[in-house]
XYZ file of N, CA and C in Angstrom:
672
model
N -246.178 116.372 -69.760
C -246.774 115.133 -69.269
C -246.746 115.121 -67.752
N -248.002 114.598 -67.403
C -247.709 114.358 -65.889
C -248.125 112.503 -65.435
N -246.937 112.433 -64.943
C -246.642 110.870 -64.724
C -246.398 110.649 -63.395
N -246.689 109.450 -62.814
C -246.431 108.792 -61.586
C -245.465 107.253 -61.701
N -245.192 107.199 -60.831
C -244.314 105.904 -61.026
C -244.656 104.336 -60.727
N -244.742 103.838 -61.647
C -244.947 102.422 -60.908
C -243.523 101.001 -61.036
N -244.155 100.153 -60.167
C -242.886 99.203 -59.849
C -243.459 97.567 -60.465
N -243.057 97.019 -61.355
C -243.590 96.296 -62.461
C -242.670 95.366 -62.250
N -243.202 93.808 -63.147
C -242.103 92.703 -63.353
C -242.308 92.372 -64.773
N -241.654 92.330 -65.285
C -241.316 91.737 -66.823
C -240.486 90.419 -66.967
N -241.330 89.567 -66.505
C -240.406 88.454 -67.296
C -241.302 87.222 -67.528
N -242.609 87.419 -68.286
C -243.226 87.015 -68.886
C -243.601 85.778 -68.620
N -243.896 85.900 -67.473
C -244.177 84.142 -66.977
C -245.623 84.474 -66.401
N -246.709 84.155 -65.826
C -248.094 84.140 -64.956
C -247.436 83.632 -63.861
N -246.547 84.625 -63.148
C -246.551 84.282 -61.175
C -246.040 85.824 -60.759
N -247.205 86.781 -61.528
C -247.521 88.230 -60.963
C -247.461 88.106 -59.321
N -246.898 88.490 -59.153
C -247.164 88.708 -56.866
C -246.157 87.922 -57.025
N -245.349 86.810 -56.981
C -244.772 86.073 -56.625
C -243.051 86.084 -56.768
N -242.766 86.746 -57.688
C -241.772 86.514 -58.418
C -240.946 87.699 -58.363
N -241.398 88.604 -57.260
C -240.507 89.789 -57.237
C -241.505 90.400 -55.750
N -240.524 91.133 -55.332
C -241.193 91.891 -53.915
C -241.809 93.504 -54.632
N -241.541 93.822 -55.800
C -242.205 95.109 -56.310
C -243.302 95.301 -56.484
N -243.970 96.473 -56.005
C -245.465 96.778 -55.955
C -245.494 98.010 -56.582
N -246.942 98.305 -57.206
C -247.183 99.672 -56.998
C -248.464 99.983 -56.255
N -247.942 100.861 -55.278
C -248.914 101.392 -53.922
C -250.272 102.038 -54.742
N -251.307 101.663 -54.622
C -252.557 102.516 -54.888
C -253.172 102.904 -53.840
N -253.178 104.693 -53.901
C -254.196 105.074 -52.487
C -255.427 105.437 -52.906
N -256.828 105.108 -52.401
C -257.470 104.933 -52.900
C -258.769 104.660 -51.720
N -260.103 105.316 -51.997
C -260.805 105.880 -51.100
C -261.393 104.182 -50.334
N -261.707 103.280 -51.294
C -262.055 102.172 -51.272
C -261.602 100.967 -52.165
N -261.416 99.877 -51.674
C -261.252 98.868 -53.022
C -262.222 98.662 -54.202
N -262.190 99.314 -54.448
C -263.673 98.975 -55.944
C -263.160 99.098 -56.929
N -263.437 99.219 -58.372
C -263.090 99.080 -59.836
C -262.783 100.802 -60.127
N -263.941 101.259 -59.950
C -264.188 103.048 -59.761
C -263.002 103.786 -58.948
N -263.048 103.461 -57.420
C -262.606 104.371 -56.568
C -260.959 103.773 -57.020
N -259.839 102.912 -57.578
C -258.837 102.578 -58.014
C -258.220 103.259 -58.902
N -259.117 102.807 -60.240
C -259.006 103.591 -61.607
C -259.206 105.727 -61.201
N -259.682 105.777 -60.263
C -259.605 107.216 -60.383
C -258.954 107.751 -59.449
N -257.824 106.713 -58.419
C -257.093 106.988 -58.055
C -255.457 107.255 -58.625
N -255.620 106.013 -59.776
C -254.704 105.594 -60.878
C -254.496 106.991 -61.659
N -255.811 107.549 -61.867
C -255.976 109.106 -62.948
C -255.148 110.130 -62.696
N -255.444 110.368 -61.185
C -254.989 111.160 -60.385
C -253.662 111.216 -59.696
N -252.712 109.897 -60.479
C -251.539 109.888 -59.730
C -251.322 109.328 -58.268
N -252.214 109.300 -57.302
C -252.380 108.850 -56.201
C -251.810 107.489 -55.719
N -250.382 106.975 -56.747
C -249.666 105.870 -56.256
C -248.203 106.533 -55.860
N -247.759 104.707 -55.515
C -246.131 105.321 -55.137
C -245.717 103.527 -56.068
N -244.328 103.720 -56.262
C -243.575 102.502 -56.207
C -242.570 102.019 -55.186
N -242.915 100.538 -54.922
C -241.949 100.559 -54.125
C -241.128 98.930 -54.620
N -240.156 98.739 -53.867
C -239.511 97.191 -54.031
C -239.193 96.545 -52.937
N -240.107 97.038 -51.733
C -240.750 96.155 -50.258
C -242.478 96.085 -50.469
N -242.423 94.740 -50.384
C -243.700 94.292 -51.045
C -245.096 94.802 -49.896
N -244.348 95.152 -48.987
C -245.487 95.632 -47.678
C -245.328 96.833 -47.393
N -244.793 97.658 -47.548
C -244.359 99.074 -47.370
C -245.552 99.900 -47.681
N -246.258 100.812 -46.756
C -247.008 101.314 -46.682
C -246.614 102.958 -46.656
N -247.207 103.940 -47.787
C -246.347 105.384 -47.709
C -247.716 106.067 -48.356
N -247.612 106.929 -47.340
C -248.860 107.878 -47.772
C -248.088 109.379 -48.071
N -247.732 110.293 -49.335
C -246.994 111.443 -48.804
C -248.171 112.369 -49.439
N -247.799 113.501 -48.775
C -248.970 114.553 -48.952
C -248.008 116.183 -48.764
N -248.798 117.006 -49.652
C -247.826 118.272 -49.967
C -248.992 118.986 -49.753
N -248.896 119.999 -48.912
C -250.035 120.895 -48.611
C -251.677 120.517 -48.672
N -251.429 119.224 -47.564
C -252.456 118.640 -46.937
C -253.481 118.000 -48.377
N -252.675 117.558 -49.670
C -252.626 117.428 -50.575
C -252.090 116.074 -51.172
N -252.502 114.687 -51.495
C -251.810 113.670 -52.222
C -250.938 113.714 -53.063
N -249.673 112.994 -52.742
C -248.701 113.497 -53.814
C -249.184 112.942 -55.289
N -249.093 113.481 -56.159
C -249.478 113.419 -57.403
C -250.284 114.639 -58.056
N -250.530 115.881 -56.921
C -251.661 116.287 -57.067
C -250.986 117.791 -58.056
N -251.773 118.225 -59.172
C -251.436 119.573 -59.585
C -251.845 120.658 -59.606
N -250.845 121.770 -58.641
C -251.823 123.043 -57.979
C -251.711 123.724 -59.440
N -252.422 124.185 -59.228
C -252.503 125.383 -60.923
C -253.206 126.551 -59.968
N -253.100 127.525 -60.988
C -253.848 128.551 -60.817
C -253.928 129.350 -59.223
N -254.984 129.894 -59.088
C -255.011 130.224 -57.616
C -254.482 129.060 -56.198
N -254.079 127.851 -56.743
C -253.866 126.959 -55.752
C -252.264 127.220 -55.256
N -251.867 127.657 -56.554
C -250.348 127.595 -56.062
C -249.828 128.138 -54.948
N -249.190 128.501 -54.240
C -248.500 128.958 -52.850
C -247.976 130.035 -53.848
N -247.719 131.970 -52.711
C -246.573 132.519 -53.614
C -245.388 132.077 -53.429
N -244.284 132.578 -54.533
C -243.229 132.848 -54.368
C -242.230 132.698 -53.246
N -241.278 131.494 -52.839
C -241.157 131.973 -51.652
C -241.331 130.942 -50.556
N -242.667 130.224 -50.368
C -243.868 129.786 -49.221
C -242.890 128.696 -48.991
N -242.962 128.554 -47.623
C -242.673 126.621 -47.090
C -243.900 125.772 -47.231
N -243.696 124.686 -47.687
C -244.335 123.822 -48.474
C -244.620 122.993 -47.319
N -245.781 122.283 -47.093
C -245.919 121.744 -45.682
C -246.291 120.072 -46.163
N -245.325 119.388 -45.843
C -244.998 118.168 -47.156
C -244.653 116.755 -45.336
N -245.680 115.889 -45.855
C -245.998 114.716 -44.487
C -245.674 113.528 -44.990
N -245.201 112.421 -44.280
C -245.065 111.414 -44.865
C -245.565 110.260 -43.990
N -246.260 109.495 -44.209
C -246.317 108.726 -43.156
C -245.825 106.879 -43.607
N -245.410 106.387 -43.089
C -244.578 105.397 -43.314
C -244.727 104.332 -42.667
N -245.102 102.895 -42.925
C -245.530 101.611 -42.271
C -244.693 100.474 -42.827
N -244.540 99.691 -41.961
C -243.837 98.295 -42.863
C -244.168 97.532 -41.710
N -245.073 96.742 -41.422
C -245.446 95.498 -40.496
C -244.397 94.903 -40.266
N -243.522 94.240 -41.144
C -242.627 92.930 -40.510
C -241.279 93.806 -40.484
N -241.142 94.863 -40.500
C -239.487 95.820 -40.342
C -240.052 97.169 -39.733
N -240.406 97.065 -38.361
C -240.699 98.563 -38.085
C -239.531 99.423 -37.408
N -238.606 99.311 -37.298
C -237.591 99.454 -36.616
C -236.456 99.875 -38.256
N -237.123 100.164 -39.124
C -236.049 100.140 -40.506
C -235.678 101.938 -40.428
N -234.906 101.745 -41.010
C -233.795 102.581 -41.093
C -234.163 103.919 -42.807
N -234.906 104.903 -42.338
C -235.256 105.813 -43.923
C -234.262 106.806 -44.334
N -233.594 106.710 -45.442
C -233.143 107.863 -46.245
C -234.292 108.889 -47.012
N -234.793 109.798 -46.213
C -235.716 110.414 -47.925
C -235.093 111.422 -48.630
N -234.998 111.653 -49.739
C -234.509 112.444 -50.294
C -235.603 113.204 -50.917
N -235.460 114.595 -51.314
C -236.898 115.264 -51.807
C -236.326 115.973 -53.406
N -236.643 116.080 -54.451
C -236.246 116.581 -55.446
C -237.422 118.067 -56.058
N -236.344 118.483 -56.313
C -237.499 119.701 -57.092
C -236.771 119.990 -58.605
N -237.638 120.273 -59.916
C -236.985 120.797 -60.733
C -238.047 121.218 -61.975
N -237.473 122.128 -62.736
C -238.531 122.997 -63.750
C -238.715 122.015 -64.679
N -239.778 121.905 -65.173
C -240.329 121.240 -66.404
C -239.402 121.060 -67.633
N -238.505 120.510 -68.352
C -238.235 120.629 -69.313
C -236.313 120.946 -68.982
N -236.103 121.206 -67.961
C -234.736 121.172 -67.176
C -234.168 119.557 -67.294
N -232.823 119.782 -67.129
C -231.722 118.533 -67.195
C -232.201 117.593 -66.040
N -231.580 117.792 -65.240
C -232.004 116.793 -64.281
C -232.484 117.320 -62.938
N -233.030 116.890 -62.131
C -233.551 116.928 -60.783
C -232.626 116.897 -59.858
N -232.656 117.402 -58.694
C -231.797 117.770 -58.023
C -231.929 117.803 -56.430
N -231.656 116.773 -55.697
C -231.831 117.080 -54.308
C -231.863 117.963 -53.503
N -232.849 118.571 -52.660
C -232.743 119.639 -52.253
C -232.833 119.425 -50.823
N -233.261 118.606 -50.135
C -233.280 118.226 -48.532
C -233.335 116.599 -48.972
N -232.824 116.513 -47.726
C -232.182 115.197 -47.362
C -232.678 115.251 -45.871
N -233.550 113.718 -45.299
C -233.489 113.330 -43.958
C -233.780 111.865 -43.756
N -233.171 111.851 -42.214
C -233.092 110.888 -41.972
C -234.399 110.306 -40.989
N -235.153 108.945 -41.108
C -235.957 108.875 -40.066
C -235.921 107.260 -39.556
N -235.998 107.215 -38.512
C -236.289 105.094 -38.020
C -237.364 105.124 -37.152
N -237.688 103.704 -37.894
C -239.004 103.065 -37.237
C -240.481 103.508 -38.305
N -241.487 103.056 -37.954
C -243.136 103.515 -38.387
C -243.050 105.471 -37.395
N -243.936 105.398 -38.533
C -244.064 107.252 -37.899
C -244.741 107.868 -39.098
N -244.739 109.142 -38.597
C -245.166 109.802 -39.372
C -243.960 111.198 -39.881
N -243.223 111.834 -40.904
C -242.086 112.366 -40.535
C -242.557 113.722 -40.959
N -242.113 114.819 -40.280
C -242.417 116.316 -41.334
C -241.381 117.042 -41.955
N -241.308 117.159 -43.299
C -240.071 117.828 -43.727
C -240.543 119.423 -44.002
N -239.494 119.725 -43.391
C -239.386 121.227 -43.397
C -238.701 122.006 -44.496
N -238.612 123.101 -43.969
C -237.738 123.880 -44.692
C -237.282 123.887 -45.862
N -238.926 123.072 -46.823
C -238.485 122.900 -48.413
C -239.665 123.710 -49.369
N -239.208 125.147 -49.841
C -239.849 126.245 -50.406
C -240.369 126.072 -51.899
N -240.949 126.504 -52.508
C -241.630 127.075 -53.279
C -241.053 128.387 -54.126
N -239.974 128.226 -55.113
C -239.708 129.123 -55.443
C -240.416 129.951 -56.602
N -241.430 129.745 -57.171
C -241.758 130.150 -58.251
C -241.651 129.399 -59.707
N -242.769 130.138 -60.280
C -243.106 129.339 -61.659
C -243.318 128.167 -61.392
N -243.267 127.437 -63.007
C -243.302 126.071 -63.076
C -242.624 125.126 -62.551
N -242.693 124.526 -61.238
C -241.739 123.524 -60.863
C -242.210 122.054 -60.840
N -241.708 120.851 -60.535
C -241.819 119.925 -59.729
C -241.234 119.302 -58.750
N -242.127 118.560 -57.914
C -240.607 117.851 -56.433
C -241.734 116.512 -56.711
N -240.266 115.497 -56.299
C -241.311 114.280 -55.590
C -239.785 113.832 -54.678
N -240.864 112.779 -54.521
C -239.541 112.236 -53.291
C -239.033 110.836 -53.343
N -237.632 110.268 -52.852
C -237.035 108.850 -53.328
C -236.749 108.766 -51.723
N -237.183 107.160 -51.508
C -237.406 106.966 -49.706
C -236.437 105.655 -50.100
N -234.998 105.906 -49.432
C -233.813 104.240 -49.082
C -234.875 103.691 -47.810
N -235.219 102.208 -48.275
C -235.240 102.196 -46.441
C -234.252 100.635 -46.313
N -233.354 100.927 -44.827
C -232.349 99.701 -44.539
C -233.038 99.027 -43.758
N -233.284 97.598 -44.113
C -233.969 96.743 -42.667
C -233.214 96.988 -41.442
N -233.861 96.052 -40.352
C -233.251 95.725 -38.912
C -232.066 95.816 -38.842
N -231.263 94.668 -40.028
C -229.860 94.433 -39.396
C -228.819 95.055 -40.220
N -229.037 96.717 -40.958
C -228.623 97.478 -41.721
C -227.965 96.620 -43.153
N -228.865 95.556 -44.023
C -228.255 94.872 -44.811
C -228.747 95.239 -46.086
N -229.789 94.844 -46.008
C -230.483 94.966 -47.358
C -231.058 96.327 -47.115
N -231.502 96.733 -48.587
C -232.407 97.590 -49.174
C -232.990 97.868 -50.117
N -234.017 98.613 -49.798
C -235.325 98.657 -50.569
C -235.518 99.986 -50.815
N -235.976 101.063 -52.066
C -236.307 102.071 -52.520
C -237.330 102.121 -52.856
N -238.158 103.295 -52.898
C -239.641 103.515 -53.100
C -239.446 105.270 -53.825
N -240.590 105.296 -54.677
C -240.466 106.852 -55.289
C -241.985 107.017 -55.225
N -242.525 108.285 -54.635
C -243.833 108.737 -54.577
C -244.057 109.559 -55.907
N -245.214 109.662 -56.239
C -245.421 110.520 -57.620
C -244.990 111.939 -57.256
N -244.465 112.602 -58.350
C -244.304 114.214 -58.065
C -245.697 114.483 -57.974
N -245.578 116.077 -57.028
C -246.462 116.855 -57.692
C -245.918 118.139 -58.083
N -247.117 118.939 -58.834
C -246.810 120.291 -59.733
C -247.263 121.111 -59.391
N -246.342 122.526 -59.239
C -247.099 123.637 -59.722
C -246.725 124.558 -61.124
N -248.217 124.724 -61.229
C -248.096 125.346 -62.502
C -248.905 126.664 -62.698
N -248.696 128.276 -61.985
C -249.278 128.858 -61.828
C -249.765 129.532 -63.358
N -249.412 129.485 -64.066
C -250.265 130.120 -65.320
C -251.107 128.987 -65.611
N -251.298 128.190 -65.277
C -252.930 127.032 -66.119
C -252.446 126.394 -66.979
N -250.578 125.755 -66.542
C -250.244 125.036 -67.122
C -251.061 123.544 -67.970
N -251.817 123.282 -66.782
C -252.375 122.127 -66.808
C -253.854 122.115 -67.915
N -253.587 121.197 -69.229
C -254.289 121.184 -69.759
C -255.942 120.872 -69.623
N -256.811 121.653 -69.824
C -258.485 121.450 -69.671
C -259.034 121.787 -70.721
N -260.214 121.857 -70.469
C -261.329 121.165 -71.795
C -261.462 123.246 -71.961
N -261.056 124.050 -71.037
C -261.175 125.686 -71.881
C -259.864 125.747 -72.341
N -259.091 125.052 -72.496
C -257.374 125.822 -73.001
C -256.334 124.788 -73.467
N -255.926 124.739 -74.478
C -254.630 123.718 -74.520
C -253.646 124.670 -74.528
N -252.571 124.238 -73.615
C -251.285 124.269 -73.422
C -250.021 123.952 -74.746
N -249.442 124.476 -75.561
C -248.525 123.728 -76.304
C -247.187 125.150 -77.071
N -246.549 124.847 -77.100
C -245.306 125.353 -77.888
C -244.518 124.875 -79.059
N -243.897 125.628 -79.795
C -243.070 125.124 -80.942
C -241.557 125.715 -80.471
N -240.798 125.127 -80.672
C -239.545 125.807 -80.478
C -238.891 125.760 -82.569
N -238.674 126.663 -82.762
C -237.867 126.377 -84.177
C -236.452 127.345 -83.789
N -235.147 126.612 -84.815
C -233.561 127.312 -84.517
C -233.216 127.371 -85.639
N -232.364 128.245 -86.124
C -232.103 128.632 -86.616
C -230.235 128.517 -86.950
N -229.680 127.529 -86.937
C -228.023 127.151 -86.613
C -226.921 128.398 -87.344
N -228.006 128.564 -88.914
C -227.182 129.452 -89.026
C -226.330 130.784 -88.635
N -228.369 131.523 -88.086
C -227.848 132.715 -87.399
C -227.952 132.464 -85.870
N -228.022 131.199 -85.540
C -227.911 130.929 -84.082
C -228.965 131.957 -82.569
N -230.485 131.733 -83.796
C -231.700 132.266 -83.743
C -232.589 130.933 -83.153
N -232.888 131.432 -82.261
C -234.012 130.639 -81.618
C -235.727 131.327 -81.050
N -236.455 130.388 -81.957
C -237.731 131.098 -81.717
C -239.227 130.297 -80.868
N -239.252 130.633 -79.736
C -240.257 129.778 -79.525
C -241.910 130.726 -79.521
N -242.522 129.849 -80.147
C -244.100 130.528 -80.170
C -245.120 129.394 -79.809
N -246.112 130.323 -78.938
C -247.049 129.779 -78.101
C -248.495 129.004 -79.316
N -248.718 127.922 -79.568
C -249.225 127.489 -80.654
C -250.719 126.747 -80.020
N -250.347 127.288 -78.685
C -251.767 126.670 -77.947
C -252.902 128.065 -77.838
N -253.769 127.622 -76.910
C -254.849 129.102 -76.913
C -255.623 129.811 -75.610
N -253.855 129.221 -74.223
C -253.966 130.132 -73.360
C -252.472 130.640 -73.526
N -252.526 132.186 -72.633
C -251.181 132.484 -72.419
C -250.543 131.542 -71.236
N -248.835 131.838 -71.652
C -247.895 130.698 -70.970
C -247.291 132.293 -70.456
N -247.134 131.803 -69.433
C -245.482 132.102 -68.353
C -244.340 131.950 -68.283
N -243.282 132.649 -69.267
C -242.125 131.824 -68.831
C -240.905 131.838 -68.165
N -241.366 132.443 -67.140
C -240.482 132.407 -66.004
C -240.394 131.288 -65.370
N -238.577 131.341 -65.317
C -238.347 130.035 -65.121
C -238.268 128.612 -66.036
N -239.051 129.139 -67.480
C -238.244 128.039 -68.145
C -236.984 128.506 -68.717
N -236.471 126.867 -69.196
C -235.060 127.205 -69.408
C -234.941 126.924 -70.813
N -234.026 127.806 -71.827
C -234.243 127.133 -73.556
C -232.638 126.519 -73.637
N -232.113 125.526 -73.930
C -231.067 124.988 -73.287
C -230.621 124.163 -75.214
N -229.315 124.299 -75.147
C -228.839 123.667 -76.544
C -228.336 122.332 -76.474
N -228.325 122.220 -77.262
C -228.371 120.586 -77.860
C -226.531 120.086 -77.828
N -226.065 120.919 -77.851
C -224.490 120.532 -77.913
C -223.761 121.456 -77.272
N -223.117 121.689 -76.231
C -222.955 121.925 -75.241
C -223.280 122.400 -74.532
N -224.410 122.193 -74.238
C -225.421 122.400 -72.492
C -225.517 124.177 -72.273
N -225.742 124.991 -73.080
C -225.522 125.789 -73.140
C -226.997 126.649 -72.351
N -227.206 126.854 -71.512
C -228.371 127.496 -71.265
C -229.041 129.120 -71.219
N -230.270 129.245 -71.282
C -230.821 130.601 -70.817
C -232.273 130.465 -70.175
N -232.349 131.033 -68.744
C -233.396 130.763 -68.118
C -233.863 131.967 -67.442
N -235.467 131.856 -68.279
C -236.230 133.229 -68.003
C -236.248 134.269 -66.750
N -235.519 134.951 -66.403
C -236.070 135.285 -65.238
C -236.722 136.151 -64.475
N -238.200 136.244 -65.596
C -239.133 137.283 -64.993
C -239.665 136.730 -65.857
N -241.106 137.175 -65.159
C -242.102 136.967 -65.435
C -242.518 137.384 -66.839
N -242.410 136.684 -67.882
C -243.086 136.552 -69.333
C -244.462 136.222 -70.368
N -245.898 136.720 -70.088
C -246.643 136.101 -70.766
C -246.448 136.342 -72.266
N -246.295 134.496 -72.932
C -246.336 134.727 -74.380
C -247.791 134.387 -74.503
N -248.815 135.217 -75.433
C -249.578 135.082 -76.028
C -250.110 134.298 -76.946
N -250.823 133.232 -76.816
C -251.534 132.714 -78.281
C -250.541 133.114 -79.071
């Protein structure tokens, strides 16, 4: 699945806008019905819980949400050239934690991999955050502290993906797997049940009772 995040109120009353400072950011070429909804498609939001907070992030001159497949991916390796630009009208002087996460599809949890700090409106560039191969994802979680270091507010931009074998499902190929186990003989079989080849370097086949892992590490096409 590829998902973006949004920032919602549930408590069932009609005073939407009012009743909470949470938004979800839509970037989006124009305000219209069209240019929204196919910004919405595309992942092209963020969430935040500062109701004015303005965050545009972009990964290889790229909207976050966006999924490189195929020839798009960067090799092995590449620094990832990842921008953020950051507004808040009535707190420009606020105080940013960003944190950046990367992690394989189908892995435990996500995992910080750079950490920085930035103050005020700007625009920030994070560096020195690579591209290691296979299937990954990163997105990013932005603290920001107002003026008088009191309160705070968090925002999460959509990940984006790479998926250099054509992870990403289209109208020539579905993507899908079966995993079946075997407890007795402590046999595990996964087969490719879709009708492109998969890559699986870099995934991980991980057990159910004590965290027991094994993660590919070379390059594997399983076949149809």
């Amino acid at each position: 699945l590829h998902v973006a995040p949004t920032a919602d109120q549930d408590n069932h009353l009609p005073n939407w806008g009012d009743a909470a400072d949470t938004r979800t950011g839509i970037i989006a070429a124009s305000l219209t019905k069209v240019n929204i909804l196919d910004a919405m498609r595309e992942r092209h939001v963020y969430a935040t819980e500062d109701r004015n907070l303005r965050i545009i992030g972009k990964v290889n001159a790229q909207l976050m949400g966006k999924i490189f497949s195929g020839n798009e991916v960067p090799a092995s390796g590449t620094d990832l050239q990842i921008t953020l630009t950051i507004n808040d009208d009535n707190e420009p002087n606020a105080f940013y934690t960003i944190d950046v996460y990367r992690d394989a599809p189908g892995d435990n949890v996500a995992d910080v991999i750079k950490q920085v700090n930035h103050t005020s409106n700007g625009t920030v560039i994070l560096s020195g955050i690579k591209y290691t191969g296979g299937n990954q994802y990163f997105f990013i979680k932005i603290t920001q502290t107002d003026d008088d270091q009191v309160k705070k507010d968090h925002a999460w931009l959509a990940p984006v993906w790479f998926e250099p074998s054509g992870a990403s499902p289209s109208p020539g190929g579905v993507t899908a797997v079966a995993l079946s186990v075997n407890e007795v003989t402590e046999e595990a079989v996964i087969t490719n049940i879709g009708d492109v080849a998969i890559n699986l370097k870099n995934w991980v086949l991980r057990s159910v009772n004590g965290d027991q892992r094994f993660k590919f590490p070379m390059s594997l096409q399983l076949a149809p």
